[in-house]
Amino acid sequence: MDSQRLETALKSEFGGTEPERRAVARAARDLADSGRPSRDRGHGLTVPGVIKHLGDAPDDSSLVDRWNWWLGALDVAYGGYDEFTVRFVEGDEQPGLRR
């Protein structure tokens, strides 16, 4: 997973702040490195794939909400994805659990 390429694609498709894009890209890289998507879904994460899945989230969702929405769906389908959700974004005025 190319984090820089993903951050650029996230900015283009969904906007969000730089810290949000960095947090989602880091979570995506960690998820890819875990090998879980390959084991569960038969293929690894790609930048176009992540963008497509995040695009399926409700339209009014923030970038972090889109990521967590998708990870929630993966967690329901396969289990074990909750650890890759984004719970804190550096620079948030109100850190805590992100939905």
PDB file of C-alpha atoms in Angstrom:
ATOM      1  CA  MET A   1       0.000   0.000   0.000  1.00  0.00           C
ATOM      2  CA  ASP A   2       1.521   3.293  -1.118  1.00  0.00           C
ATOM      3  CA  SER A   3       0.528   5.711   1.662  1.00  0.00           C
ATOM      4  CA  GLN A   4       1.540   8.845  -0.245  1.00  0.00           C
ATOM      5  CA  ARG A   5      -0.473   7.831  -3.290  1.00  0.00           C
ATOM      6  CA  LEU A   6      -3.443   7.013  -1.068  1.00  0.00           C
ATOM      7  CA  GLU A   7      -3.224  10.374   0.717  1.00  0.00           C
ATOM      8  CA  THR A   8      -3.250  12.153  -2.655  1.00  0.00           C
ATOM      9  CA  ALA A   9      -6.242  10.122  -3.851  1.00  0.00           C
ATOM     10  CA  LEU A  10      -8.100  10.704  -0.574  1.00  0.00           C
ATOM     11  CA  LYS A  11      -7.568  14.453  -0.879  1.00  0.00           C
ATOM     12  CA  SER A  12      -8.825  14.455  -4.455  1.00  0.00           C
ATOM     13  CA  GLU A  13     -11.896  12.297  -3.779  1.00  0.00           C
ATOM     14  CA  PHE A  14     -12.987  13.187  -0.244  1.00  0.00           C
ATOM     15  CA  GLY A  15     -11.022  16.176   1.008  1.00  0.00           C
ATOM     16  CA  GLY A  16     -10.584  16.087   4.741  1.00  0.00           C
ATOM     17  CA  THR A  17      -7.727  17.580   6.666  1.00  0.00           C
ATOM     18  CA  GLU A  18      -4.113  16.571   6.233  1.00  0.00           C
ATOM     19  CA  PRO A  19      -4.078  14.858   9.661  1.00  0.00           C
ATOM     20  CA  GLU A  20      -7.244  12.918   8.733  1.00  0.00           C
ATOM     21  CA  ARG A  21      -5.749  11.789   5.423  1.00  0.00           C
ATOM     22  CA  ARG A  22      -2.517  10.805   7.173  1.00  0.00           C
ATOM     23  CA  ALA A  23      -4.412   8.813   9.844  1.00  0.00           C
ATOM     24  CA  VAL A  24      -6.512   6.948   7.272  1.00  0.00           C
ATOM     25  CA  ALA A  25      -3.465   6.225   5.077  1.00  0.00           C
ATOM     26  CA  ARG A  26      -1.553   4.928   8.108  1.00  0.00           C
ATOM     27  CA  ALA A  27      -4.481   2.688   9.086  1.00  0.00           C
ATOM     28  CA  ALA A  28      -4.722   1.411   5.497  1.00  0.00           C
ATOM     29  CA  ARG A  29      -1.018   0.646   5.440  1.00  0.00           C
ATOM     30  CA  ASP A  30      -1.275  -1.190   8.767  1.00  0.00           C
ATOM     31  CA  LEU A  31      -4.257  -3.144   7.464  1.00  0.00           C
ATOM     32  CA  ALA A  32      -2.434  -4.060   4.250  1.00  0.00           C
ATOM     33  CA  ASP A  33       0.668  -5.068   6.213  1.00  0.00           C
ATOM     34  CA  SER A  34      -1.440  -7.341   8.403  1.00  0.00           C
ATOM     35  CA  GLY A  35      -2.310  -9.504   5.394  1.00  0.00           C
ATOM     36  CA  ARG A  36      -5.895  -9.768   6.622  1.00  0.00           C
ATOM     37  CA  PRO A  37      -7.576  -8.480   3.421  1.00  0.00           C
ATOM     38  CA  SER A  38      -5.667 -11.000   1.325  1.00  0.00           C
ATOM     39  CA  ARG A  39      -6.642 -13.857   3.620  1.00  0.00           C
ATOM     40  CA  ASP A  40     -10.276 -12.809   3.993  1.00  0.00           C
ATOM     41  CA  ARG A  41     -11.090 -11.372   0.595  1.00  0.00           C
ATOM     42  CA  GLY A  42      -8.599 -13.081  -1.672  1.00  0.00           C
ATOM     43  CA  HIS A  43      -6.745  -9.917  -2.699  1.00  0.00           C
ATOM     44  CA  GLY A  44      -4.705  -7.174  -1.099  1.00  0.00           C
ATOM     45  CA  LEU A  45      -5.619  -3.540  -0.634  1.00  0.00           C
ATOM     46  CA  THR A  46      -5.080  -1.155  -3.527  1.00  0.00           C
ATOM     47  CA  VAL A  47      -5.484   2.590  -3.668  1.00  0.00           C
ATOM     48  CA  PRO A  48      -8.319   2.377  -6.246  1.00  0.00           C
ATOM     49  CA  GLY A  49     -10.024  -0.302  -4.147  1.00  0.00           C
ATOM     50  CA  VAL A  50      -9.903   1.771  -0.977  1.00  0.00           C
ATOM     51  CA  ILE A  51     -11.247   4.826  -2.816  1.00  0.00           C
ATOM     52  CA  LYS A  52     -14.087   2.761  -4.295  1.00  0.00           C
ATOM     53  CA  HIS A  53     -15.114   1.300  -0.946  1.00  0.00           C
ATOM     54  CA  LEU A  54     -14.950   4.649   0.844  1.00  0.00           C
ATOM     55  CA  GLY A  55     -17.108   6.084  -1.921  1.00  0.00           C
ATOM     56  CA  ASP A  56     -19.855   3.649  -0.925  1.00  0.00           C
ATOM     57  CA  ALA A  57     -20.228   5.297   2.504  1.00  0.00           C
ATOM     58  CA  PRO A  58     -23.095   7.729   3.122  1.00  0.00           C
ATOM     59  CA  ASP A  59     -22.568  10.981   1.226  1.00  0.00           C
ATOM     60  CA  ASP A  60     -22.438  13.223   4.283  1.00  0.00           C
ATOM     61  CA  SER A  61     -19.647  11.198   5.918  1.00  0.00           C
ATOM     62  CA  SER A  62     -16.288  12.698   6.791  1.00  0.00           C
ATOM     63  CA  LEU A  63     -13.164  10.958   5.556  1.00  0.00           C
ATOM     64  CA  VAL A  64     -12.574   9.244   8.904  1.00  0.00           C
ATOM     65  CA  ASP A  65     -16.241   8.265   9.117  1.00  0.00           C
ATOM     66  CA  ARG A  66     -15.997   6.731   5.634  1.00  0.00           C
ATOM     67  CA  TRP A  67     -12.959   4.672   6.646  1.00  0.00           C
ATOM     68  CA  ASN A  68     -14.550   3.514   9.877  1.00  0.00           C
ATOM     69  CA  TRP A  69     -17.822   2.739   8.075  1.00  0.00           C
ATOM     70  CA  TRP A  70     -16.002   0.459   5.649  1.00  0.00           C
ATOM     71  CA  LEU A  71     -13.959  -1.183   8.421  1.00  0.00           C
ATOM     72  CA  GLY A  72     -17.201  -1.759  10.318  1.00  0.00           C
ATOM     73  CA  ALA A  73     -18.603  -3.616   7.315  1.00  0.00           C
ATOM     74  CA  LEU A  74     -15.439  -5.719   7.062  1.00  0.00           C
ATOM     75  CA  ASP A  75     -15.594  -6.421  10.792  1.00  0.00           C
ATOM     76  CA  VAL A  76     -19.186  -7.642  10.505  1.00  0.00           C
ATOM     77  CA  ALA A  77     -18.320  -9.817   7.511  1.00  0.00           C
ATOM     78  CA  TYR A  78     -15.031 -11.289   8.721  1.00  0.00           C
ATOM     79  CA  GLY A  79     -14.283 -10.129  12.263  1.00  0.00           C
ATOM     80  CA  GLY A  80     -11.021  -8.649  13.486  1.00  0.00           C
ATOM     81  CA  TYR A  81     -11.068  -5.321  11.644  1.00  0.00           C
ATOM     82  CA  ASP A  82     -11.954  -3.046  14.561  1.00  0.00           C
ATOM     83  CA  GLU A  83      -8.293  -2.655  15.480  1.00  0.00           C
ATOM     84  CA  PHE A  84      -7.734  -0.787  12.202  1.00  0.00           C
ATOM     85  CA  THR A  85     -10.382   1.889  12.758  1.00  0.00           C
ATOM     86  CA  VAL A  86      -9.243   5.474  13.271  1.00  0.00           C
ATOM     87  CA  ARG A  87      -9.971   6.565  16.827  1.00  0.00           C
ATOM     88  CA  PHE A  88      -7.785   9.622  17.105  1.00  0.00           C
ATOM     89  CA  VAL A  89      -6.623  12.203  14.601  1.00  0.00           C
ATOM     90  CA  GLU A  90      -3.660  14.370  15.542  1.00  0.00           C
ATOM     91  CA  GLY A  91      -4.784  17.949  15.925  1.00  0.00           C
ATOM     92  CA  ASP A  92      -8.418  17.149  16.711  1.00  0.00           C
ATOM     93  CA  GLU A  93      -9.790  19.600  19.240  1.00  0.00           C
ATOM     94  CA  GLN A  94     -11.863  16.829  20.831  1.00  0.00           C
ATOM     95  CA  PRO A  95      -9.854  13.612  20.697  1.00  0.00           C
ATOM     96  CA  GLY A  96     -11.635  10.389  21.352  1.00  0.00           C
ATOM     97  CA  LEU A  97     -13.539   7.661  19.634  1.00  0.00           C
ATOM     98  CA  ARG A  98     -14.196   8.474  15.975  1.00  0.00           C
ATOM     99  CA  ARG A  99     -17.264   7.027  14.309  1.00  0.00           C
TER     100      ARG A  99
END
